[in-house]
Short mmCIF file of C-alpha atoms in Angstrom, two decimals:
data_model
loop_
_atom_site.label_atom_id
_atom_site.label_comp_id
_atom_site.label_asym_id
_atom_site.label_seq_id
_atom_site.Cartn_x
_atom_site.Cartn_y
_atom_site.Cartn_z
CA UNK A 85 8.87 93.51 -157.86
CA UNK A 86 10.47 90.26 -158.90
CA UNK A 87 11.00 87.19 -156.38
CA UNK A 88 12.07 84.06 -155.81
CA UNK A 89 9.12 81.77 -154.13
CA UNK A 90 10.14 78.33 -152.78
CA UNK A 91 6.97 76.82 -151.59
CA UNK A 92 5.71 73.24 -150.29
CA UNK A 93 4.10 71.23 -152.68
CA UNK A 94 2.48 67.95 -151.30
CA UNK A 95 -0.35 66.66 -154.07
CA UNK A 96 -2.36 64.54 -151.07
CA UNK A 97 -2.41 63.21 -147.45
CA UNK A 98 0.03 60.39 -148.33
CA UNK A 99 2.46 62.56 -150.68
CA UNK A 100 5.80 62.91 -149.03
CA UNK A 101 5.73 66.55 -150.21
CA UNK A 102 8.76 68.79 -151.49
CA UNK A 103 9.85 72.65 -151.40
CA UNK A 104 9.54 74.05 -155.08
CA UNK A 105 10.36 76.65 -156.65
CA UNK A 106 8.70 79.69 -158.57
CA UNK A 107 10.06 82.90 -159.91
CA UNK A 108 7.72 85.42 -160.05
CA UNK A 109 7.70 88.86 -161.55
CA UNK A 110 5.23 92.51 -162.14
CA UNK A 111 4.32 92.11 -157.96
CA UNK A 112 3.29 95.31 -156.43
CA UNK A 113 4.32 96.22 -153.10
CA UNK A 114 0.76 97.31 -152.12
CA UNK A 115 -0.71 93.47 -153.16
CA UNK A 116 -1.71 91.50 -150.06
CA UNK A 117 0.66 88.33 -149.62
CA UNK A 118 -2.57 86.38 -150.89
CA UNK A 119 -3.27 88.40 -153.79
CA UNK A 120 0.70 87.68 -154.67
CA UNK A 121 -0.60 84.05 -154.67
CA UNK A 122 -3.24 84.43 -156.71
CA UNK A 123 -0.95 86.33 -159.55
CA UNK A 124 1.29 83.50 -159.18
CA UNK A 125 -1.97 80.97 -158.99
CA UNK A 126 -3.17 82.72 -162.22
CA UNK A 127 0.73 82.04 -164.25
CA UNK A 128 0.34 78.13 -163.05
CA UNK A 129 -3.03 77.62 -164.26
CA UNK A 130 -1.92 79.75 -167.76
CA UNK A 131 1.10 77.46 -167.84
CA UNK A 132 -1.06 74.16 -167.24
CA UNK A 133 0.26 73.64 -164.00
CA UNK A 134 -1.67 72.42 -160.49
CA UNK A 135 -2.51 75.99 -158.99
CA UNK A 136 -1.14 76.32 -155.38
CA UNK A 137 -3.54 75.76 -152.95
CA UNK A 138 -3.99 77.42 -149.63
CA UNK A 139 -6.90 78.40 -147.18
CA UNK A 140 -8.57 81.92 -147.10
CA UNK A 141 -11.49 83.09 -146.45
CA UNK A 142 -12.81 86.80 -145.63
CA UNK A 143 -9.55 88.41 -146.09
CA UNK A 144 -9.13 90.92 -143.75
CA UNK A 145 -8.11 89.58 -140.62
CA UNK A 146 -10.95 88.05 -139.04
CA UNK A 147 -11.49 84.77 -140.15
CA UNK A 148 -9.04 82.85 -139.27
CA UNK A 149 -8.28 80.45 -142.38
CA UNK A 150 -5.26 81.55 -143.65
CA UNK A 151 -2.32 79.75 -142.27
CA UNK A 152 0.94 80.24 -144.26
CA UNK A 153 4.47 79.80 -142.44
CA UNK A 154 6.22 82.75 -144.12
CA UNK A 155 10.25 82.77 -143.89
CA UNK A 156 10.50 80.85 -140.91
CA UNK A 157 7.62 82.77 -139.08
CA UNK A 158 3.75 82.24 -139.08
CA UNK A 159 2.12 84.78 -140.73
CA UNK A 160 5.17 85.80 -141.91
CA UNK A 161 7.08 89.21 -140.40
CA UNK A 162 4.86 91.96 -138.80
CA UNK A 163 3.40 91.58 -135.72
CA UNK A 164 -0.71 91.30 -134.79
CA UNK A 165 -1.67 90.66 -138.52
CA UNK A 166 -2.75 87.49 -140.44
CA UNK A 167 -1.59 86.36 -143.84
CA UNK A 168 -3.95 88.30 -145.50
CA UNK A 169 -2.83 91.68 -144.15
CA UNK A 170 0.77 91.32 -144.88
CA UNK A 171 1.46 93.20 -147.63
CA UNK A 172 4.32 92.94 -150.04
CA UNK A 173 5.60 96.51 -149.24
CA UNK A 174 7.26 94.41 -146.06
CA UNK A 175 9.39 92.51 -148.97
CA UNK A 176 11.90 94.06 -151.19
CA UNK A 177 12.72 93.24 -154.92
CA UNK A 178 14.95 90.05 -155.65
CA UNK A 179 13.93 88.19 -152.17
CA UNK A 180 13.32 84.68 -151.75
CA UNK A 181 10.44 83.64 -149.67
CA UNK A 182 9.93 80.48 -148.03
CA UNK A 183 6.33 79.28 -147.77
CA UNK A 184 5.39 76.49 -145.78
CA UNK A 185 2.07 74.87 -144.41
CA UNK A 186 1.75 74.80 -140.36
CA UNK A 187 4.08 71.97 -139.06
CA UNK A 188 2.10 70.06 -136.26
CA UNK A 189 1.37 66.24 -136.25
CA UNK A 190 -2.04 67.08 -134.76
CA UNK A 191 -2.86 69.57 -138.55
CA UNK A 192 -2.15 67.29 -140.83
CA UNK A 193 -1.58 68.51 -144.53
CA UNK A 194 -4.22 67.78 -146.70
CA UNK A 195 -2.56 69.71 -149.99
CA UNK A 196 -0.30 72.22 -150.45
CA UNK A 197 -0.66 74.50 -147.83
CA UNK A 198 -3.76 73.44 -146.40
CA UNK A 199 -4.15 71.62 -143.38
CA UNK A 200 -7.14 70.24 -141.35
CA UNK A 201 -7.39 71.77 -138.31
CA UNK A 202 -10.24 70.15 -137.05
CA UNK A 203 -8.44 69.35 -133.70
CA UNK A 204 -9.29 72.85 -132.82
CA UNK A 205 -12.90 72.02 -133.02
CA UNK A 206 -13.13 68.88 -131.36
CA UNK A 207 -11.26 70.80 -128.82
CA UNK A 208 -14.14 73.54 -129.04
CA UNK A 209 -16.89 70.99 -128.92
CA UNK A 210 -15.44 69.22 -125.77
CA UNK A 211 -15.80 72.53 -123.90
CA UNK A 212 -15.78 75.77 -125.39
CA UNK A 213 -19.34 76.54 -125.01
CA UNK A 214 -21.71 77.99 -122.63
CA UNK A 215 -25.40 75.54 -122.20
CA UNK A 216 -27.85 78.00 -122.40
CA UNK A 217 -31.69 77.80 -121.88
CA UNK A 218 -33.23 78.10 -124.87
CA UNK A 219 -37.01 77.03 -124.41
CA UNK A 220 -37.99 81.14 -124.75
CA UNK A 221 -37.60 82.12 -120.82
CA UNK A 222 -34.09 83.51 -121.75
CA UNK A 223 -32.16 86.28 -119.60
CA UNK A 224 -31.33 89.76 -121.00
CA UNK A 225 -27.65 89.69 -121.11
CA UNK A 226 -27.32 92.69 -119.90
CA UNK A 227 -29.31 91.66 -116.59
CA UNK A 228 -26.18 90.42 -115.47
CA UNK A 229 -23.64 93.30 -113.95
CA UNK A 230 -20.15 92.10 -115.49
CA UNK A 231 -16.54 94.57 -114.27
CA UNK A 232 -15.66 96.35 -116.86
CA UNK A 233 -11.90 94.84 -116.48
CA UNK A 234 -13.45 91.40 -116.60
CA UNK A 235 -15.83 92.54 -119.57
CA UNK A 236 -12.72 93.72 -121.80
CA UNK A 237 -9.88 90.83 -120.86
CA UNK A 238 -12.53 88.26 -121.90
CA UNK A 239 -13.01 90.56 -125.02
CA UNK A 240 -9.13 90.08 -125.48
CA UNK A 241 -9.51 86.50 -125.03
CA UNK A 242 -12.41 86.22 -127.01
CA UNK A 243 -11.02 87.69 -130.23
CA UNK A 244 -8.98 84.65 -130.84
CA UNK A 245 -9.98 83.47 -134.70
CA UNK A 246 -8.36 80.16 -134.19
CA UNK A 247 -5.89 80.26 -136.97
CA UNK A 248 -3.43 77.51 -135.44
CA UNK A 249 -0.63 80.60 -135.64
CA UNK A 250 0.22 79.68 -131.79
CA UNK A 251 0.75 76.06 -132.67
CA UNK A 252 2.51 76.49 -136.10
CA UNK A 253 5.08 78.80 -134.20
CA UNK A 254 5.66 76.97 -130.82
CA UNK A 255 8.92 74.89 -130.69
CA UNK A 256 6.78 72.13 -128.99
CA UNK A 257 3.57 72.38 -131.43
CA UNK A 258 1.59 73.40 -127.86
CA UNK A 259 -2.22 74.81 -128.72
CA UNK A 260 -2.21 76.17 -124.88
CA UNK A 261 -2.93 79.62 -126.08
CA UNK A 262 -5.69 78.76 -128.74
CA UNK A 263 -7.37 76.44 -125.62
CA UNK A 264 -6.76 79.23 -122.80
CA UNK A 265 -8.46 81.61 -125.38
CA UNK A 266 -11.63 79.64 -125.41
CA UNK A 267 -11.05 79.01 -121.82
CA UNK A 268 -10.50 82.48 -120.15
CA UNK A 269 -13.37 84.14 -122.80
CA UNK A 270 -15.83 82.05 -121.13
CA UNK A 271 -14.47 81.98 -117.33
CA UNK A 272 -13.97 84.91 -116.66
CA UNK A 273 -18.38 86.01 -117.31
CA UNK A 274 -20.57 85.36 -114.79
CA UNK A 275 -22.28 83.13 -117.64
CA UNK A 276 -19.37 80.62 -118.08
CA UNK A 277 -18.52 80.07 -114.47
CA UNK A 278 -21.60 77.28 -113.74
CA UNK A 279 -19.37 75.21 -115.85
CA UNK A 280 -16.10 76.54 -115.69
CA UNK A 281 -14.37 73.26 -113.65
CA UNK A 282 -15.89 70.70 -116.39
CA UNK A 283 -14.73 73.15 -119.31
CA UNK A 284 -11.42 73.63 -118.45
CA UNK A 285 -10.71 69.50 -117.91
CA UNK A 286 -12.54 69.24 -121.12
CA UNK A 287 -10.99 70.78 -123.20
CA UNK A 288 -7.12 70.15 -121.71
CA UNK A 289 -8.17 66.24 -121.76
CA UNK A 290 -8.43 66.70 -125.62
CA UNK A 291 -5.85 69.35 -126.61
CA UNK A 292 -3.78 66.19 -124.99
CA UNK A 293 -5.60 63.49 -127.00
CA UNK A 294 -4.89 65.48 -130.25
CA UNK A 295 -1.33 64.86 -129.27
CA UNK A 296 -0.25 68.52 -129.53
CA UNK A 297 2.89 69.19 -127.20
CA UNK A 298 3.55 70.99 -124.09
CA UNK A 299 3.80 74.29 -122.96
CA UNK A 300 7.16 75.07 -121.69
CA UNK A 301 6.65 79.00 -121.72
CA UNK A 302 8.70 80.39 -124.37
CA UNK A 303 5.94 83.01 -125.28
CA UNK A 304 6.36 82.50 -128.57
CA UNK A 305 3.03 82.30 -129.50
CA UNK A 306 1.92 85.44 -127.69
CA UNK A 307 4.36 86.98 -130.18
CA UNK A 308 3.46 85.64 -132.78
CA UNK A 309 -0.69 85.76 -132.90
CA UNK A 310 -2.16 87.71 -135.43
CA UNK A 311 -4.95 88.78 -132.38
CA UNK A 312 -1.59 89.29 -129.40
CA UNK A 313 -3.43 86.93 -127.66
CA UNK A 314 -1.69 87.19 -124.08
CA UNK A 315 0.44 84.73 -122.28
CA UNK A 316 -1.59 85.72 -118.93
CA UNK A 317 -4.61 83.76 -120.49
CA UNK A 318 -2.14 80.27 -120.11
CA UNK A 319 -1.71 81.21 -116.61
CA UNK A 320 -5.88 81.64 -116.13
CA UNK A 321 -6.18 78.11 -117.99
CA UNK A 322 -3.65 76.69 -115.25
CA UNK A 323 -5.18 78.26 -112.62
CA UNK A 324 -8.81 77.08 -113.73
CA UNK A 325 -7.47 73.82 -114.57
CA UNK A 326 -5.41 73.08 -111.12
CA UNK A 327 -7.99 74.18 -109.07
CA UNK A 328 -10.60 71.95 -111.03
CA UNK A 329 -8.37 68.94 -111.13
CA UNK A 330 -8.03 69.54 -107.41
CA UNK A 331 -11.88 69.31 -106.32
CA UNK A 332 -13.05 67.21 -108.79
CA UNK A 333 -15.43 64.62 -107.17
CA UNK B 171 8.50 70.75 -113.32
CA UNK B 172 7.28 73.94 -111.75
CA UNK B 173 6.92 72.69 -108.51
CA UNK B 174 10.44 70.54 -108.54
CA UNK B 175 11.99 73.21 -110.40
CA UNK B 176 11.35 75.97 -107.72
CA UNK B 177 12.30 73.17 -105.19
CA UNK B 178 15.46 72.72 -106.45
CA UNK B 179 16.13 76.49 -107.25
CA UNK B 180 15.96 76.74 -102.88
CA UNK B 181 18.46 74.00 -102.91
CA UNK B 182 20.72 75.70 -104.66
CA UNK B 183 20.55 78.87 -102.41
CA UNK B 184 20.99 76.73 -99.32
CA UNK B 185 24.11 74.57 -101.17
CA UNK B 186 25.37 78.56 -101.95
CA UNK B 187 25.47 79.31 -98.32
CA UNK B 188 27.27 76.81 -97.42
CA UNK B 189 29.49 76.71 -100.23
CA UNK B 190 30.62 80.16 -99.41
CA UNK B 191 32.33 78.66 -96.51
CA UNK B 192 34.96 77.34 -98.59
CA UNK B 193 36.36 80.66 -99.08
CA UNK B 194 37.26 81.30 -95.56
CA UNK B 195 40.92 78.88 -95.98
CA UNK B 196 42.29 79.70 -92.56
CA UNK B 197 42.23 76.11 -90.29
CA UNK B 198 39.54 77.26 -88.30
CA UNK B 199 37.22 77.61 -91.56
CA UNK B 200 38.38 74.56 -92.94
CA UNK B 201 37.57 72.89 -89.75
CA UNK B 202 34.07 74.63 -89.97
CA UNK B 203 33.57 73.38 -93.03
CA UNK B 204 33.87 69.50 -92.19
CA UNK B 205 31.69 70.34 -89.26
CA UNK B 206 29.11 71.84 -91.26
CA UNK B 207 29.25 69.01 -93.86
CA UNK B 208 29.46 65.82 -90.84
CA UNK B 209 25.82 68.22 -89.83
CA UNK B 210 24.34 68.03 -93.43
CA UNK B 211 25.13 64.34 -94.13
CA UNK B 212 23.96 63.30 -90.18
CA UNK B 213 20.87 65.61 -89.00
CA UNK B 214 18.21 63.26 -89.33
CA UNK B 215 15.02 66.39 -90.58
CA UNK B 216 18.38 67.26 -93.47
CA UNK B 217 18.31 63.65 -94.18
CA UNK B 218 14.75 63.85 -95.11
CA UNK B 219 15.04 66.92 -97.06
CA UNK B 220 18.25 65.34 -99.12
CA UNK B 221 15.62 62.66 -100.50
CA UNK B 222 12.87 64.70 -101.69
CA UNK B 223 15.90 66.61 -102.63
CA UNK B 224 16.88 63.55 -104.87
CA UNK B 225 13.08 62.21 -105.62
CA UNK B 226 13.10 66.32 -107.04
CA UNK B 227 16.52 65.82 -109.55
CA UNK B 228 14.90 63.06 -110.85
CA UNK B 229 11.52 63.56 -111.31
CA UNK B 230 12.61 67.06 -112.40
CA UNK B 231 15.27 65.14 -115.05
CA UNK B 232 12.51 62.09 -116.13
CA UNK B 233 9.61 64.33 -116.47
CA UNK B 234 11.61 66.61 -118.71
CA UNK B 235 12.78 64.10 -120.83
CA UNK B 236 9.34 63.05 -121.14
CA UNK B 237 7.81 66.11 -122.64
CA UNK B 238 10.86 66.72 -124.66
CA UNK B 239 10.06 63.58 -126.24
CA UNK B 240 6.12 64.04 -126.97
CA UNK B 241 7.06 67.81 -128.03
CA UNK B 242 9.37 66.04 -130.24
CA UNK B 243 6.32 63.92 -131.76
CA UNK B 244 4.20 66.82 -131.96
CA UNK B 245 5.50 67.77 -135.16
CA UNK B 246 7.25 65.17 -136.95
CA UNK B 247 7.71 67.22 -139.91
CA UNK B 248 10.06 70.41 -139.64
CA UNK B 249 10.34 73.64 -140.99
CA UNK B 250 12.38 74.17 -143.95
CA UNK B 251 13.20 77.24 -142.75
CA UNK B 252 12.45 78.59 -138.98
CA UNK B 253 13.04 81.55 -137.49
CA UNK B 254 13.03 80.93 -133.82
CA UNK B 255 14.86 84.11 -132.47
CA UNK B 256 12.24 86.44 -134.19
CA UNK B 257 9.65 85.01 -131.32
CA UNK B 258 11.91 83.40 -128.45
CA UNK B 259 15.30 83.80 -126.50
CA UNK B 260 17.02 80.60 -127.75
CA UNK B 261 17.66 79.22 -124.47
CA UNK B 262 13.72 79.14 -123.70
CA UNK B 263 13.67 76.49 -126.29
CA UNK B 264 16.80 74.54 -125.52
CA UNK B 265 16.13 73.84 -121.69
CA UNK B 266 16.00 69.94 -122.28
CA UNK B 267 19.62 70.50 -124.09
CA UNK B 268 20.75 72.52 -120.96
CA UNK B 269 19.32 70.57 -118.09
CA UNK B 270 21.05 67.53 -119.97
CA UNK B 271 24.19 69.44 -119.72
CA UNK B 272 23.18 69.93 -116.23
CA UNK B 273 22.76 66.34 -114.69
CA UNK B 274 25.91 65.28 -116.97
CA UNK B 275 27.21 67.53 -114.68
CA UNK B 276 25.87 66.70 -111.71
CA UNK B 277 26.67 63.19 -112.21
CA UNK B 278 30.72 64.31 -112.23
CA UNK B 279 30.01 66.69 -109.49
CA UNK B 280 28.48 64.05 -107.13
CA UNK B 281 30.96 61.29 -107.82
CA UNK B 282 33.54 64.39 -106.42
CA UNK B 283 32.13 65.44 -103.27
CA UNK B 284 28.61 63.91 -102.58
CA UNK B 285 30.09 60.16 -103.41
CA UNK B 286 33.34 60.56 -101.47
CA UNK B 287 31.74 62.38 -98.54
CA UNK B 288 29.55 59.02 -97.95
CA UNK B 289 31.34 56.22 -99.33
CA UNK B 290 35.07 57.32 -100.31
CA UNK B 291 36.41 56.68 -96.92
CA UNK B 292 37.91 60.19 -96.25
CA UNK B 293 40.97 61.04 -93.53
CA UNK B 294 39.39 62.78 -90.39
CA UNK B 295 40.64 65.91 -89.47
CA UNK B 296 42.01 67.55 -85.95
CA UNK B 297 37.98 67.32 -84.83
CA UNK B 298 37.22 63.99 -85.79
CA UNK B 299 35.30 65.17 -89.17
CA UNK B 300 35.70 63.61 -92.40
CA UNK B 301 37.94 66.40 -94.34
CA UNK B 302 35.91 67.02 -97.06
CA UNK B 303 37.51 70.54 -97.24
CA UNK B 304 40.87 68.80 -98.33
CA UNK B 305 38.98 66.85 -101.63
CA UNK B 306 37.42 70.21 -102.41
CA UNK B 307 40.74 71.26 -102.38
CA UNK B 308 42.45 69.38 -104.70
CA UNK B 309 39.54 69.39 -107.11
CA UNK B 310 39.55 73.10 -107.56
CA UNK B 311 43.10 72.74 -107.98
CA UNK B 312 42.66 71.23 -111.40
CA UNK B 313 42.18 73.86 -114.24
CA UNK B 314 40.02 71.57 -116.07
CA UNK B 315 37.72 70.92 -113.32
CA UNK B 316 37.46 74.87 -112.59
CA UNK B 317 37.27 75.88 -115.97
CA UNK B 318 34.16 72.57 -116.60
CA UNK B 319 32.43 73.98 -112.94
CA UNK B 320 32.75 77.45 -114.49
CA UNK B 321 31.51 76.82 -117.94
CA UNK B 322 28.42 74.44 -116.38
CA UNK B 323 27.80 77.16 -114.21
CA UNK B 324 27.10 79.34 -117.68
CA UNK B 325 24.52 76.56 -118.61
CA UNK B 326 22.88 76.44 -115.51
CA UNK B 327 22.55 80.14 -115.58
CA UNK B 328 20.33 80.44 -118.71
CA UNK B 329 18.45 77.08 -117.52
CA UNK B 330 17.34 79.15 -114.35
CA UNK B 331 16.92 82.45 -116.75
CA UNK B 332 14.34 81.15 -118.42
CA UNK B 333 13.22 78.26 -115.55
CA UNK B 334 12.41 80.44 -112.91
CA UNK B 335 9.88 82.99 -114.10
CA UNK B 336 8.49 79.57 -116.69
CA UNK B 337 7.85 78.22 -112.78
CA UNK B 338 5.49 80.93 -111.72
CA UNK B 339 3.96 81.01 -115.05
CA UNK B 340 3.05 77.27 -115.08
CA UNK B 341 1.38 77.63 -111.92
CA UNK B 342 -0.84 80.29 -112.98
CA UNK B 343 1.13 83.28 -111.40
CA UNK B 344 0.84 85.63 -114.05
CA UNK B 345 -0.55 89.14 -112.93
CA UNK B 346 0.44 92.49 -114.80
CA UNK B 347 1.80 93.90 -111.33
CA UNK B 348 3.89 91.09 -109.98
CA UNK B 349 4.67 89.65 -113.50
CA UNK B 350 7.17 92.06 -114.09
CA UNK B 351 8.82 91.68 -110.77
CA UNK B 352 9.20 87.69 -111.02
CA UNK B 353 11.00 88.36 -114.50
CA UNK B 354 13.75 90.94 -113.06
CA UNK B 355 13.72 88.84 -110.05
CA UNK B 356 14.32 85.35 -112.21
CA UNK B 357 17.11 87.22 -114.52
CA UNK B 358 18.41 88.53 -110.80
CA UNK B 359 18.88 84.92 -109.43
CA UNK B 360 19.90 83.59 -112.78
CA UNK B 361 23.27 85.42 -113.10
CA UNK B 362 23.96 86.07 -109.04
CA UNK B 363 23.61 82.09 -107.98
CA UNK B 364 25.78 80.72 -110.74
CA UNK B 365 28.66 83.65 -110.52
CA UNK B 366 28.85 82.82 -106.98
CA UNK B 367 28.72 79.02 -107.46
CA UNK B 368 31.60 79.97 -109.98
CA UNK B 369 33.43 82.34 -108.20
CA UNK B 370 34.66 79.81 -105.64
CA UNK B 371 36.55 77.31 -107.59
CA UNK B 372 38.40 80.26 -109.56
CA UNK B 373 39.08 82.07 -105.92
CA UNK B 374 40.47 78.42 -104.32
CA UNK B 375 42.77 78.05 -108.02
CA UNK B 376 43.74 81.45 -107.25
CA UNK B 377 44.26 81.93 -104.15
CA UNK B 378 44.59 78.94 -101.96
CA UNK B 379 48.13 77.44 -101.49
#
């Protein structure tokens, strides 16, 4: 397979950053996108060149690092899959492909194709946690009778790897879906409701001071997350966080 | 904007009833008519209605332009290359573009009926009503101004496409059952309300002398 690879190339912070371009040739269509990289990573490093760099981690799907914007879609075309399990069987000989880092004022690029998206974890911190006892009188989980239903939408919820896909591909750079993740996992167990109000003001109050945007219900993120995260978790976070806004003393 | 939104989405199926009125020509109904408006611009509760009707347009317009403008900021740097229709319908993500069109259009519409049925010193007719009927009229008489009503009645119809099921969604109705029902109920409202918003200019051009 031979292609045409245009990719951003932005040395720091403070570099204004530019699309280049790189032909590339001898891929095979059963290479993961990443592995394309590394060939390509391999013939810049051969040619004395600065290597391309880009996040990754485990490499099949579960750790939520790599964040490529792929012809004009995040994680590229496919649909429930990260970067790293889009293969180049999906591309055919002579394309061009676009690469981009994620766009969003609150990730900004560090190089490349990396970005720092530590706004998810401050985000995390402010909220997305359960206090639990932990001077040795602890509960058996199990103690605890949980619906099935509510057991397996939290699972849903809770299988969010915060890869940043929902606000790389929202017109408005919204993280509602990564924060209703973390919101609904935890609301909807018996174990997260003691502070379910707090959490879900939390964690809105800083989504909001990380200066993402808004949610104006597109859905586009829903379609775009590698775990189909679903839109019906936004509505849970509004619910949660209306009702909590509402009481709060 | 949920909350305005589905406010002013009852507005305009109240403003559709008594729009509809305009179709009956004979000079009874046009006599109707100017009743029916002298009721809405003079009954005190519809007076009180009209301005949380207005407090709605423009919160609904200001708060809009608002979070157009930090979605804006939230990315300062585009996408070379974006491919929005892969994930969206392309009027989800142009609502501030087609409520703008919207209150342009408004504006225009309000200086013709709204600002003349209040301030424009209007003839009375045989009952002693201002004959608002007449100024309808002659506006629908002008191709421009039918084929302008029509075409913003084509904007307004994708705002409400993807505005009235984004209402319920914002305010944490989302369920699997009803969920679907809302959509096919938005998409329902979306194309019925503005065809029969649109439908009366064209019939009055038509078919009124």
């Amino acid at each position: 397979m031979k292609l045409t690879l245009k990719i951003w190339r932005q040395s720091g912070p403070n570099d204004k950053g530019r699309m280049e371009t790189y032909p590339i040739d001898g891929i095979e269509e059963d290479m993961s996108f990443l592995e394309m990289i590394d060939v390509l990573n391999l013939q810049l490093v051969r040619e004395g060149k600065d290597p391309i760099a880009f996040d990754h981690d485990c490499r099949e799907g579960i750790c939520g690092m790599c964040s490529m914007f792929i012809n004009g879609e995040a994680h590229g075309p496919g649909r429930g899959i990260t970067t790293c399990q889009l293969h180049m069987r999906r591309f055919k000989d002579g394309d061009t492909i676009f690469i981009e880092p994620w766009r969003s004022g609150s990730f900004p690029v560090i190089k490349d194709l990396v970005v720092d998206r530590g706004a998810f974890d401050r985000i995390q911190a402010a909220g997305g946690f359960v206090s639990v006892n932990t001077n040795g009188n602890l509960v058996d989980g199990n103690a605890l009778p949980i619906a099935k239903d509510h057991a397996d939408t939290a699972f849903d919820a809770a299988t969010c790897i915060g890869c940043g896909a929902c606000v790389a591909t929202c017109p408005n750079g919204s993280a509602m879906l990564f924060v209703a993740a973390k919101v609904s996992q935890l609301s909807l167990l018996p174990q997260g409701r003691p502070e379910a109000k707090q959490r879900a003001l939390a964690m809105v109050e800083q989504m909001d001071k990380e200066g993402f945007g808004n949610c104006s219900n597109t859905g586009a993120c829903e379609v775009e997350c590698p775990k189909e995260i679903s839109l019906e978790h936004i509505a849970r976070m509004n619910r949660e966080y209306m009702a909590a806004a509402m009481t709060k003393e | 904007m949920a909350l305005t939104g589905l406010f002013l989405c009852l507005f305009l199926v109240v403003h559709l009833a008594g729009n509809l009125q305009l179709l009956d020509a004979s000079p009874e109904g046009r006599l109707k008519f100017n009743a029916y408006a002298e009721f809405m611009t003079s009954f005190p509760l519809i007076k009180v209605v009209s301005y949380v009707l207005y407090f709605s347009i423009l919160f609904h317009a200001f708060d809009g332009l608002l979070l157009a403008l930090q979605n804006r900021r939230a990315r300062p740097v585009r996408y070379v290359k974006e491919k929005p229709m892969a994930n969206r319908t392309w009027y989800s993500g142009q609502m501030a573009v087609l409520g703008t069109l919207v209150l342009v259009f408004l504006v225009i519409h309000m200086k013709s009926f709204w600002y003349e049925m209040h301030w424009g010193g209007l003839p009375k007719d045989a009952d002693g009503n201002k004959d608002l009927f007449t100024v309808v009229n002659a506006a629908f008489h002008q191709g421009w101004y039918v084929a302008l009503y029509v075409g913003m009645m084509g904007v307004l119809a994708f705002h409400l496409m993807h505005g009235f099921q984004s209402a319920f969604q914002s305010l944490g109705l989302n369920h699997p059952r009803y969920t679907p029902l809302i959509k096919n109920v938005g998409i329902l409202f979306a194309v019925m309300v503005p065809v029969l918003f649109a439908m009366i200019p064209v019939w009055m051009f038509y078919f009124n002398a």
